[in-house]
PDB file of C-alpha atoms in Angstrom:
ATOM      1  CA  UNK A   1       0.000   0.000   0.000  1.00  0.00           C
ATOM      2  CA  UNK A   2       1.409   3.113  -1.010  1.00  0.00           C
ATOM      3  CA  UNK A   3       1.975   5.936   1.700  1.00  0.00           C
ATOM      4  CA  UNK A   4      -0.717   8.111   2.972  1.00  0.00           C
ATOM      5  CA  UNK A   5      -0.639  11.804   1.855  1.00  0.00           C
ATOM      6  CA  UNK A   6      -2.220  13.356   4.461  1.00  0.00           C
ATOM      7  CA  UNK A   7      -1.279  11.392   7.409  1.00  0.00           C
ATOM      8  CA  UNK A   8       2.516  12.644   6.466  1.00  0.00           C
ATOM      9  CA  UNK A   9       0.876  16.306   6.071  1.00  0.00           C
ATOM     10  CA  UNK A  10      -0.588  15.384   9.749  1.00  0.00           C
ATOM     11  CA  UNK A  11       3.024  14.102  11.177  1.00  0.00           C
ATOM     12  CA  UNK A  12       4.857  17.444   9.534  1.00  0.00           C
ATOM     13  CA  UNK A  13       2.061  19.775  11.241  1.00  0.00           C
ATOM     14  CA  UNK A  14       2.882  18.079  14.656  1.00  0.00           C
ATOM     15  CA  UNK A  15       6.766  18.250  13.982  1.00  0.00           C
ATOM     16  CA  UNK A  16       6.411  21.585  13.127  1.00  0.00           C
ATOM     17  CA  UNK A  17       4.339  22.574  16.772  1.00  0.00           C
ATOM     18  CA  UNK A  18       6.387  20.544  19.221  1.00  0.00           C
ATOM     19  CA  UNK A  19       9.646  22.109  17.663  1.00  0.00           C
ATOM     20  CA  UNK A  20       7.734  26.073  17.900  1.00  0.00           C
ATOM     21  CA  UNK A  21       7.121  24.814  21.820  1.00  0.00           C
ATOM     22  CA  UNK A  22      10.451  23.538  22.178  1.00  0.00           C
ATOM     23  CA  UNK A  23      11.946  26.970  20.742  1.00  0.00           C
ATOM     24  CA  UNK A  24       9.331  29.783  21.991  1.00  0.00           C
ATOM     25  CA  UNK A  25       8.719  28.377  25.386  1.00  0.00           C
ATOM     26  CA  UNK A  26      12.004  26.936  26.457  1.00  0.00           C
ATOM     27  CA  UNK A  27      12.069  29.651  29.555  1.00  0.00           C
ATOM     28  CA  UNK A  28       8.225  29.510  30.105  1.00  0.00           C
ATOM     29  CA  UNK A  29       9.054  25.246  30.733  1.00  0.00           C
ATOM     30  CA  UNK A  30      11.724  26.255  32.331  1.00  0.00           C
ATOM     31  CA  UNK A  31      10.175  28.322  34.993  1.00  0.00           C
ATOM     32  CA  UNK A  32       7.520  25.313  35.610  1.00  0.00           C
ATOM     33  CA  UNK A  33       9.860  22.903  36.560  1.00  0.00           C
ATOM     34  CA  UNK A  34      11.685  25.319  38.982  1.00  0.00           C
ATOM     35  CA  UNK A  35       8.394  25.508  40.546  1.00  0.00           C
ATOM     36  CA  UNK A  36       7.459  21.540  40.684  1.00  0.00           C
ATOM     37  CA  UNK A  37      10.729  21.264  42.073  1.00  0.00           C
ATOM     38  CA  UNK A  38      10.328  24.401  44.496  1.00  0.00           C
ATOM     39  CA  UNK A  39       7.220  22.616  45.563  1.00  0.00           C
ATOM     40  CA  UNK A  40       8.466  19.144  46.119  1.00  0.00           C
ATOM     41  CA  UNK A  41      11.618  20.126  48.028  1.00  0.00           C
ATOM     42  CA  UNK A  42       9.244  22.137  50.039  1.00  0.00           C
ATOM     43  CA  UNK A  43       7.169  19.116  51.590  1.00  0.00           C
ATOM     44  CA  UNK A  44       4.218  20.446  48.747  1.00  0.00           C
ATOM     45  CA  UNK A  45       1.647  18.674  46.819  1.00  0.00           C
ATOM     46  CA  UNK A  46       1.218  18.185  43.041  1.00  0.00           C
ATOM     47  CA  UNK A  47      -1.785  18.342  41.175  1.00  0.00           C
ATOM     48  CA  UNK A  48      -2.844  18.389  37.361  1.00  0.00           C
ATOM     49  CA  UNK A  49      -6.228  18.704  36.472  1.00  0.00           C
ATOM     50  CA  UNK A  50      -7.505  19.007  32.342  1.00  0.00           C
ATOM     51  CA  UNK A  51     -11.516  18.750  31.501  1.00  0.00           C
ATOM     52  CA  UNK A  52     -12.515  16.853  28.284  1.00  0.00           C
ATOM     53  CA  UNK A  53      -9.645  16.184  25.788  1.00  0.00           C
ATOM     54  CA  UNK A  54      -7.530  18.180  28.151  1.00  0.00           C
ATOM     55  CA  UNK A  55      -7.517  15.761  30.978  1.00  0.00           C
ATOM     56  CA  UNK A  56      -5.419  13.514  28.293  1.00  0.00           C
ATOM     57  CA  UNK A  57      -2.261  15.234  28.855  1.00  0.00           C
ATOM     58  CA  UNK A  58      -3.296  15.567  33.005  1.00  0.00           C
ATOM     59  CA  UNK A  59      -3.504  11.889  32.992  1.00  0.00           C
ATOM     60  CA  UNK A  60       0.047  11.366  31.224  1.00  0.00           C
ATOM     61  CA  UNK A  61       1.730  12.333  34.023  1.00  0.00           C
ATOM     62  CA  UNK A  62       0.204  10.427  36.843  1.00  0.00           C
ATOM     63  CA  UNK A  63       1.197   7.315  37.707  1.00  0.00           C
ATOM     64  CA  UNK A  64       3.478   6.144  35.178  1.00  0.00           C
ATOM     65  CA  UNK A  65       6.361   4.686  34.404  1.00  0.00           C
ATOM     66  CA  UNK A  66       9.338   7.641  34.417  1.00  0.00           C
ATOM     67  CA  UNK A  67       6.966   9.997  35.510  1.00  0.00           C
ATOM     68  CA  UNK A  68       7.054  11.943  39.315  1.00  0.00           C
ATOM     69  CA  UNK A  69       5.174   9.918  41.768  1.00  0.00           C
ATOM     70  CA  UNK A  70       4.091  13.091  43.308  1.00  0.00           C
ATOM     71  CA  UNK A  71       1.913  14.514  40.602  1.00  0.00           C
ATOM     72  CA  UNK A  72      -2.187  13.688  41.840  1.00  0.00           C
ATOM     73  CA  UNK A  73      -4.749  14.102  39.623  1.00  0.00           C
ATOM     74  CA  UNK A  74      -7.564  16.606  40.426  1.00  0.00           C
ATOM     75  CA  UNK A  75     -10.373  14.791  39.317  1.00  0.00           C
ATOM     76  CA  UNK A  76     -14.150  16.622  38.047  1.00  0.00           C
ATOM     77  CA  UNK A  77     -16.326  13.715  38.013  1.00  0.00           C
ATOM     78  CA  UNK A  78     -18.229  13.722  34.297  1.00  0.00           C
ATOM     79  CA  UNK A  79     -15.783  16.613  33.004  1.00  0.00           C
ATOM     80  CA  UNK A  80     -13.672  13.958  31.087  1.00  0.00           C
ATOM     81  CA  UNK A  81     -16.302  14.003  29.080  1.00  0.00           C
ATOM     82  CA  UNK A  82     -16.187  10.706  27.474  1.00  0.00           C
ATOM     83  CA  UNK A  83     -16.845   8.687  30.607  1.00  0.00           C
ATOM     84  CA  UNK A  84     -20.661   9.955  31.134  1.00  0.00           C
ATOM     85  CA  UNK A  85     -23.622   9.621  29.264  1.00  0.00           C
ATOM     86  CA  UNK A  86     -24.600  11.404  27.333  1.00  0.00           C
ATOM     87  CA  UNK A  87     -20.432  12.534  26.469  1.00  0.00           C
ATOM     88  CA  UNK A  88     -21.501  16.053  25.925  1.00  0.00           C
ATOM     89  CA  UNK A  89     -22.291  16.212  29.834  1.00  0.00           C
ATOM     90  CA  UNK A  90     -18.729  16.787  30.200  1.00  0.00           C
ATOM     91  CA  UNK A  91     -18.724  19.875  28.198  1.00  0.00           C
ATOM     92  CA  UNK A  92     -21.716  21.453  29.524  1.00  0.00           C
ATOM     93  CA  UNK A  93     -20.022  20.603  33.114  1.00  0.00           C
ATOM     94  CA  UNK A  94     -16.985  22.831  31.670  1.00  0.00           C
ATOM     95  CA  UNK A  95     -19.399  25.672  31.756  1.00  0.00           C
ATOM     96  CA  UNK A  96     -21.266  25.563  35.346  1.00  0.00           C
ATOM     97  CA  UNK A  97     -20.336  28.047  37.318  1.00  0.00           C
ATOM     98  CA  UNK A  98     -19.417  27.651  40.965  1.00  0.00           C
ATOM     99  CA  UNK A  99     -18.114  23.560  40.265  1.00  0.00           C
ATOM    100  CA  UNK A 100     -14.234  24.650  40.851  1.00  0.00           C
ATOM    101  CA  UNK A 101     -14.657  25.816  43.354  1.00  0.00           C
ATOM    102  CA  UNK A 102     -16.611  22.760  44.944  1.00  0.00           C
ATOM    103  CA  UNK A 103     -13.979  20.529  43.880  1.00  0.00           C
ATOM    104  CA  UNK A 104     -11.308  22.626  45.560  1.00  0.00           C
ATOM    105  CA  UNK A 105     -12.812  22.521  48.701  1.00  0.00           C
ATOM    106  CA  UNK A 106     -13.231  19.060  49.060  1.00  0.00           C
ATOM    107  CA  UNK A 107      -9.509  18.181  47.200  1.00  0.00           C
ATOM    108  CA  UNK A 108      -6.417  17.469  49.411  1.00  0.00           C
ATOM    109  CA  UNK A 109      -5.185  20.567  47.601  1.00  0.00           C
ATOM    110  CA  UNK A 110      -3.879  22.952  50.432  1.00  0.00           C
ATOM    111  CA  UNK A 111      -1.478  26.301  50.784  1.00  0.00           C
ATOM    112  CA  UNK A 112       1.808  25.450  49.099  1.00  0.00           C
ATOM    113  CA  UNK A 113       1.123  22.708  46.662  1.00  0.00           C
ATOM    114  CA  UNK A 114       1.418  23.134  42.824  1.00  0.00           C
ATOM    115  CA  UNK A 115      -1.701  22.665  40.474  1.00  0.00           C
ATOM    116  CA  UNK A 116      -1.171  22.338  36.486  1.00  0.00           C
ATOM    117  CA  UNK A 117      -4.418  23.345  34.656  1.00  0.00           C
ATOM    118  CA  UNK A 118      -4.789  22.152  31.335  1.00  0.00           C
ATOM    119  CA  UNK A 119      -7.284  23.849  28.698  1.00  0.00           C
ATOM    120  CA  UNK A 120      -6.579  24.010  25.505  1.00  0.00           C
ATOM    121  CA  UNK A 121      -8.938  27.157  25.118  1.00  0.00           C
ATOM    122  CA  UNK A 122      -8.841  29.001  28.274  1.00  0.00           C
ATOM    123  CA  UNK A 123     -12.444  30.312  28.471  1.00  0.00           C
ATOM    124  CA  UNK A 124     -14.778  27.760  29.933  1.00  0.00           C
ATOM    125  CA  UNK A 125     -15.559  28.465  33.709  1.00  0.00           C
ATOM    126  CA  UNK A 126     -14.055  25.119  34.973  1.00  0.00           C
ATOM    127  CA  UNK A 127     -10.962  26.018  34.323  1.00  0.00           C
ATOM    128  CA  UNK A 128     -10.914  29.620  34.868  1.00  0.00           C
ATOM    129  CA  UNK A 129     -12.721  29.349  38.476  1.00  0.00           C
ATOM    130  CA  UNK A 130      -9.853  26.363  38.947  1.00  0.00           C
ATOM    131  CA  UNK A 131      -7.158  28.881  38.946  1.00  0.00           C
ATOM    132  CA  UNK A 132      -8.547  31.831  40.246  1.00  0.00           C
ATOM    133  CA  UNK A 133      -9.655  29.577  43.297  1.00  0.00           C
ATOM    134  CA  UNK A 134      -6.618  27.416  43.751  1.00  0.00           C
ATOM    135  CA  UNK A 135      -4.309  30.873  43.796  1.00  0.00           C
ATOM    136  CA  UNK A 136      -6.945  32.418  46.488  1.00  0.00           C
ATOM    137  CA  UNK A 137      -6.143  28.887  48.443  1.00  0.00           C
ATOM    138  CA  UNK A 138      -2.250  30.202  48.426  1.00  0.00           C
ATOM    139  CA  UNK A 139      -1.452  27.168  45.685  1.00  0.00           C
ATOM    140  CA  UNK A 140       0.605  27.980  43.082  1.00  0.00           C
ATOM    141  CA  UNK A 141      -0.829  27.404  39.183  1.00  0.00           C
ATOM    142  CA  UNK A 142       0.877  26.728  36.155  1.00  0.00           C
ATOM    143  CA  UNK A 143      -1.242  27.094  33.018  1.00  0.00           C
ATOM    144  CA  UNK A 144      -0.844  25.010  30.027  1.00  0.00           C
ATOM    145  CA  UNK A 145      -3.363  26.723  26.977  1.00  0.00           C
ATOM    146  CA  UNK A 146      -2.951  28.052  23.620  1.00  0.00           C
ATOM    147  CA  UNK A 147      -2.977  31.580  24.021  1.00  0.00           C
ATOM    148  CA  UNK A 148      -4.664  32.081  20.421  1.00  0.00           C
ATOM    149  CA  UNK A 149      -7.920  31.237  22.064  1.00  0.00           C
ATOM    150  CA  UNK A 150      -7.912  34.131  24.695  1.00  0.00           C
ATOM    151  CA  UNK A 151      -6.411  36.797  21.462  1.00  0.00           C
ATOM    152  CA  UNK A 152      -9.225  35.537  19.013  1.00  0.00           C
ATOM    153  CA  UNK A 153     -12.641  34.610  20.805  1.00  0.00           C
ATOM    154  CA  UNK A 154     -14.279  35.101  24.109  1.00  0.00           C
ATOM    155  CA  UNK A 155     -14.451  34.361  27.715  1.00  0.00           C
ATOM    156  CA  UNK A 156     -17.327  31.995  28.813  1.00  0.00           C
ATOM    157  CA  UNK A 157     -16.501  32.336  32.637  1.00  0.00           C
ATOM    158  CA  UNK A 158     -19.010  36.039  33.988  1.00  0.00           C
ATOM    159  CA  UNK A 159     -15.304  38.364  34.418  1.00  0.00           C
ATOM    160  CA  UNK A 160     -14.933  37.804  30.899  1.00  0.00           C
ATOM    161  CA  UNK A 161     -11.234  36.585  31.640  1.00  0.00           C
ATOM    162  CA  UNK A 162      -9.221  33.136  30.557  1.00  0.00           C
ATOM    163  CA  UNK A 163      -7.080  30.553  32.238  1.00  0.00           C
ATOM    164  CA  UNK A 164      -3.803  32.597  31.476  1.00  0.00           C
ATOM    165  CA  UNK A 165      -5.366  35.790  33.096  1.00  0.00           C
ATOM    166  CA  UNK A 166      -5.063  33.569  36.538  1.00  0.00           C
ATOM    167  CA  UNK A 167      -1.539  31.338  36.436  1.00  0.00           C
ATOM    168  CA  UNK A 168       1.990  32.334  38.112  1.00  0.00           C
ATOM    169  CA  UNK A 169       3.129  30.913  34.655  1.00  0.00           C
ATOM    170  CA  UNK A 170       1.860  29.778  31.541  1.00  0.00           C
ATOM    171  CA  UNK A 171       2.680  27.615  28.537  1.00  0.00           C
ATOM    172  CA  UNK A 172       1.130  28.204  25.195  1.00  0.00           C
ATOM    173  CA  UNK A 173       1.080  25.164  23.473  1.00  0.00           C
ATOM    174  CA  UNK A 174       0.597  27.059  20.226  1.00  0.00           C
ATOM    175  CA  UNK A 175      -2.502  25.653  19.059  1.00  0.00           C
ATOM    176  CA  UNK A 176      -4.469  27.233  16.557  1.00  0.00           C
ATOM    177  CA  UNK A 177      -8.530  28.241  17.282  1.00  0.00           C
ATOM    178  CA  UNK A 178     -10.333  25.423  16.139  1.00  0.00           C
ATOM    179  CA  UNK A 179      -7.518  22.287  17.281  1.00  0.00           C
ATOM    180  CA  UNK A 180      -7.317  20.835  13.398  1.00  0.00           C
ATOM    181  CA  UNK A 181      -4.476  20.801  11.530  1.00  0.00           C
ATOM    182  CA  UNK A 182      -5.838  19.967   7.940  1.00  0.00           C
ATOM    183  CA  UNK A 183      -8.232  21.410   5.040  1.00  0.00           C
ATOM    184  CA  UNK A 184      -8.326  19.785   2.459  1.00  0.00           C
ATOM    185  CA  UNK A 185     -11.324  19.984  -1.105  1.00  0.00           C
ATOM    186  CA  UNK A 186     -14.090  17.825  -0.473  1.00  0.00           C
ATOM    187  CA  UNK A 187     -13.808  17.280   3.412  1.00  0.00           C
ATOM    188  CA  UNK A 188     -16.174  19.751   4.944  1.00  0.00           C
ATOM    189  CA  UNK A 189     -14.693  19.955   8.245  1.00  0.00           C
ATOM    190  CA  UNK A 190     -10.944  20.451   9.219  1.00  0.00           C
ATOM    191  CA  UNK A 191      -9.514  17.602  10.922  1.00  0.00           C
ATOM    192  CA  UNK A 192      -6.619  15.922  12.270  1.00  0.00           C
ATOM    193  CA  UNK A 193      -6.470  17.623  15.677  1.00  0.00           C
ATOM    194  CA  UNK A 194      -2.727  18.039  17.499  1.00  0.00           C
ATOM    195  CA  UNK A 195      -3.937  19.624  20.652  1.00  0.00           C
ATOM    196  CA  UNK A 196      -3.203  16.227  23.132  1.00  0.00           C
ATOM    197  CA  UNK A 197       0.123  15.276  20.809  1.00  0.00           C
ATOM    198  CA  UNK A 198       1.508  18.686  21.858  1.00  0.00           C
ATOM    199  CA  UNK A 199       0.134  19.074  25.201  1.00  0.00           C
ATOM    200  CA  UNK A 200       1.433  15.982  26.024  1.00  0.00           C
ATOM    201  CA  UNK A 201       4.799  16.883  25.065  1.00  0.00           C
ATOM    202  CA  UNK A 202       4.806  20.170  27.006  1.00  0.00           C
ATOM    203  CA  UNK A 203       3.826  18.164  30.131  1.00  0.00           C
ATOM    204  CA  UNK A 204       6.597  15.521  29.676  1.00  0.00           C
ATOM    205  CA  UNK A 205       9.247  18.717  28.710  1.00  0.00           C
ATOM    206  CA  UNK A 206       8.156  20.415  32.259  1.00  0.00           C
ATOM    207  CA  UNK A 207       8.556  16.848  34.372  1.00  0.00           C
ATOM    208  CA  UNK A 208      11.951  16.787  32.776  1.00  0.00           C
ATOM    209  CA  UNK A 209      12.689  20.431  33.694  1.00  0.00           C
ATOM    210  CA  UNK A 210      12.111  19.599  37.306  1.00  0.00           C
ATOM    211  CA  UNK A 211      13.822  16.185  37.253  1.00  0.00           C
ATOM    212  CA  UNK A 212      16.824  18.451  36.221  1.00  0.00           C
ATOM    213  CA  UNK A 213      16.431  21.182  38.771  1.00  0.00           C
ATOM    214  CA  UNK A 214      16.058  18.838  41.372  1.00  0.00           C
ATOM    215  CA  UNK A 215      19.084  16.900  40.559  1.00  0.00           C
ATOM    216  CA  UNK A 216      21.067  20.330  40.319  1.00  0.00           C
ATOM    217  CA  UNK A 217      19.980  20.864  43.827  1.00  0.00           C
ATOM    218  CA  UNK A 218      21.187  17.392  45.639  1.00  0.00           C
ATOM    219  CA  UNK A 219      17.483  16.141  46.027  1.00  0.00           C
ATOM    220  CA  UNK A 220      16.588  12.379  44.252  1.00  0.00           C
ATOM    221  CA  UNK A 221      13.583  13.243  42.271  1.00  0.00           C
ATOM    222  CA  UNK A 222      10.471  10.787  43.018  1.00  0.00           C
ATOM    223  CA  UNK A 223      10.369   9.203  40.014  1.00  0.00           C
ATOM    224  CA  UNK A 224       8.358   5.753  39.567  1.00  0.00           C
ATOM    225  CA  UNK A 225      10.182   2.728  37.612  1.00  0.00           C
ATOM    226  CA  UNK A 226       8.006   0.690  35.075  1.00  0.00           C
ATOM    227  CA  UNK A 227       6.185  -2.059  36.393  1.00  0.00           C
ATOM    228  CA  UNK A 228       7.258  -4.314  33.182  1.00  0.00           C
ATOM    229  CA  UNK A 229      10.365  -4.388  34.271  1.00  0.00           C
ATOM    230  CA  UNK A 230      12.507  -6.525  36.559  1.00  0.00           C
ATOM    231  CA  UNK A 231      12.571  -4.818  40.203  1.00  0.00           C
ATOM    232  CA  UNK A 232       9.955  -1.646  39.282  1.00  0.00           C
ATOM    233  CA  UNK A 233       7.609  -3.035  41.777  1.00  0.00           C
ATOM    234  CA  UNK A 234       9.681  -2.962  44.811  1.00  0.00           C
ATOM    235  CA  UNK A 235      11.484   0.295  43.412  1.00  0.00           C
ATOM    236  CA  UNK A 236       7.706   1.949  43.342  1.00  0.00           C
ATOM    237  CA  UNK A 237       6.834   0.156  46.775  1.00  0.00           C
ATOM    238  CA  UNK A 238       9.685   2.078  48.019  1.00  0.00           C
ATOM    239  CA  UNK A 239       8.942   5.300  46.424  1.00  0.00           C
ATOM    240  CA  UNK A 240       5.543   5.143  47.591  1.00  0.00           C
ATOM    241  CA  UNK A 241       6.282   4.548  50.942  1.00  0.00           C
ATOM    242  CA  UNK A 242       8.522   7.436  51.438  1.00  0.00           C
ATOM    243  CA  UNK A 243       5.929   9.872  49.873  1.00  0.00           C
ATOM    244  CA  UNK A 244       2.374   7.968  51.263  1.00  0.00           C
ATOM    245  CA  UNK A 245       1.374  11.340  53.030  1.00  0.00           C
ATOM    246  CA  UNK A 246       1.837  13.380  49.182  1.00  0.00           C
ATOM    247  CA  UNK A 247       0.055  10.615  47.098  1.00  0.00           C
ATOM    248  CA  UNK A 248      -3.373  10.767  46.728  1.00  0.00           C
ATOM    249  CA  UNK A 249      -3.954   8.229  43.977  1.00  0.00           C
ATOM    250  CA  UNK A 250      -3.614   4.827  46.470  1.00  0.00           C
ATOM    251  CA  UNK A 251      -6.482   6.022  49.074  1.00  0.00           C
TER     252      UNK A 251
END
């Protein structure tokens, strides 16, 4: 079978967003992993939290193999979207007002811990309401959006602002309004969405950041071993163990 056209078209358009990431918002991922690393050699808490497709990239760093056994996911029940019935529950949940801050107050999430919001456009009232309320609480919120969202349409949340009005930092995964990366004559609709391929990447690029600043500082960074591999069961035990009163994901 000869190769596909468009799927190489998709592949390039990727290529060409992780490396614009990778270039424009080197300091930006930077800065995030100083602060993941701030917070865990601090005696903080680590949270990510993403509604709909977002919660994709949320859920690649939790519990995984070469990933920080610190990071917790904030969980919205329904707002993954795809595990309710009807699925677009989850993105009319995106939109209620007053849920953040619900969740918030009945999350382990306390002064001095770290929360990663994911939204790929910023202007729902989930995650809005998540940051504004998490930095009231005195935790600290990285932002992880494409800023093209909040310069070319407008805020669902009542102050009219988006996710990167409310974050310490932000990362702008560069996605373009819409999260499709092909047109092409006789396909009505654009398609071929990049959103969680980037995202992802950003998320993985930030864990690395603070694996490194960590290091640089004398401190072993919590990392969790495969559990395909010989030994990665007893190396996790051990992790675990060490961190039980910062991991949320085994009560």
């Amino acid at each position: 079978m000869s190769e596909s056209k468009l799927a190489g078209q998709f592949f390039d358009a990727a290529i060409g967003l992780l490396e614009r990431v990778r270039d424009e918002e080197s300091g930006n991922i930077a800065a995030a992993g100083a602060a993941i690393a701030d917070t865990v050699e601090a005696g903080g808490r680590l949270f990510a939290f993403g509604a709909g497709h977002s919660s994709l990239a949320a859920q690649d760093v939790v519990y995984r193999a070469g990933g920080l056994a610190l990071m917790n996911l904030l969980a919205v029940p329904g707002a993954l979207g795809v595990d309710v019935m009807p699925a677009t529950l989850g993105s009319a949940l995106e939109r209620v007002d007053g849920l953040a801050g619900a969740v918030l107050d009945s999350s382990p999430a306390r002064a001095g811990d770290l929360l990663v919001i994911i939204s790929l456009s910023g202007r729902n009232a989930l995650p809005v309401e998540m940051a504004m309320n998490a930095r009231a609480l005195g935790v600290k919120v990285i932002g992880v959006t494409s800023v093209a969202y909040a310069d070319g349409t407008r805020s669902r949340h009542s102050s009219g602002g988006f996710l990167r009005d409310h974050c310490d930092i932000v990362l702008d995964s560069k996605i373009a309004i819409g999260d499709a990366e092909l047109n092409v004559d006789g396909i009505e609709a654009p398609f071929a969405p990049a959103s969680t391929v980037v995202t992802s990447a950003v998320m993985q690029a930030m864990m690395a950041a603070a694996a490194e600043q960590l290091l640089e500082r004398g401190v072993e960074p919590p990392l969790l071993r495969s559990g395909n591999v010989d030994g990665g069961h007893e190396w996790n035990g051990r992790v675990m163990t060490q961190y039980a009163d910062r991991i949320f994901y085994r009560h």
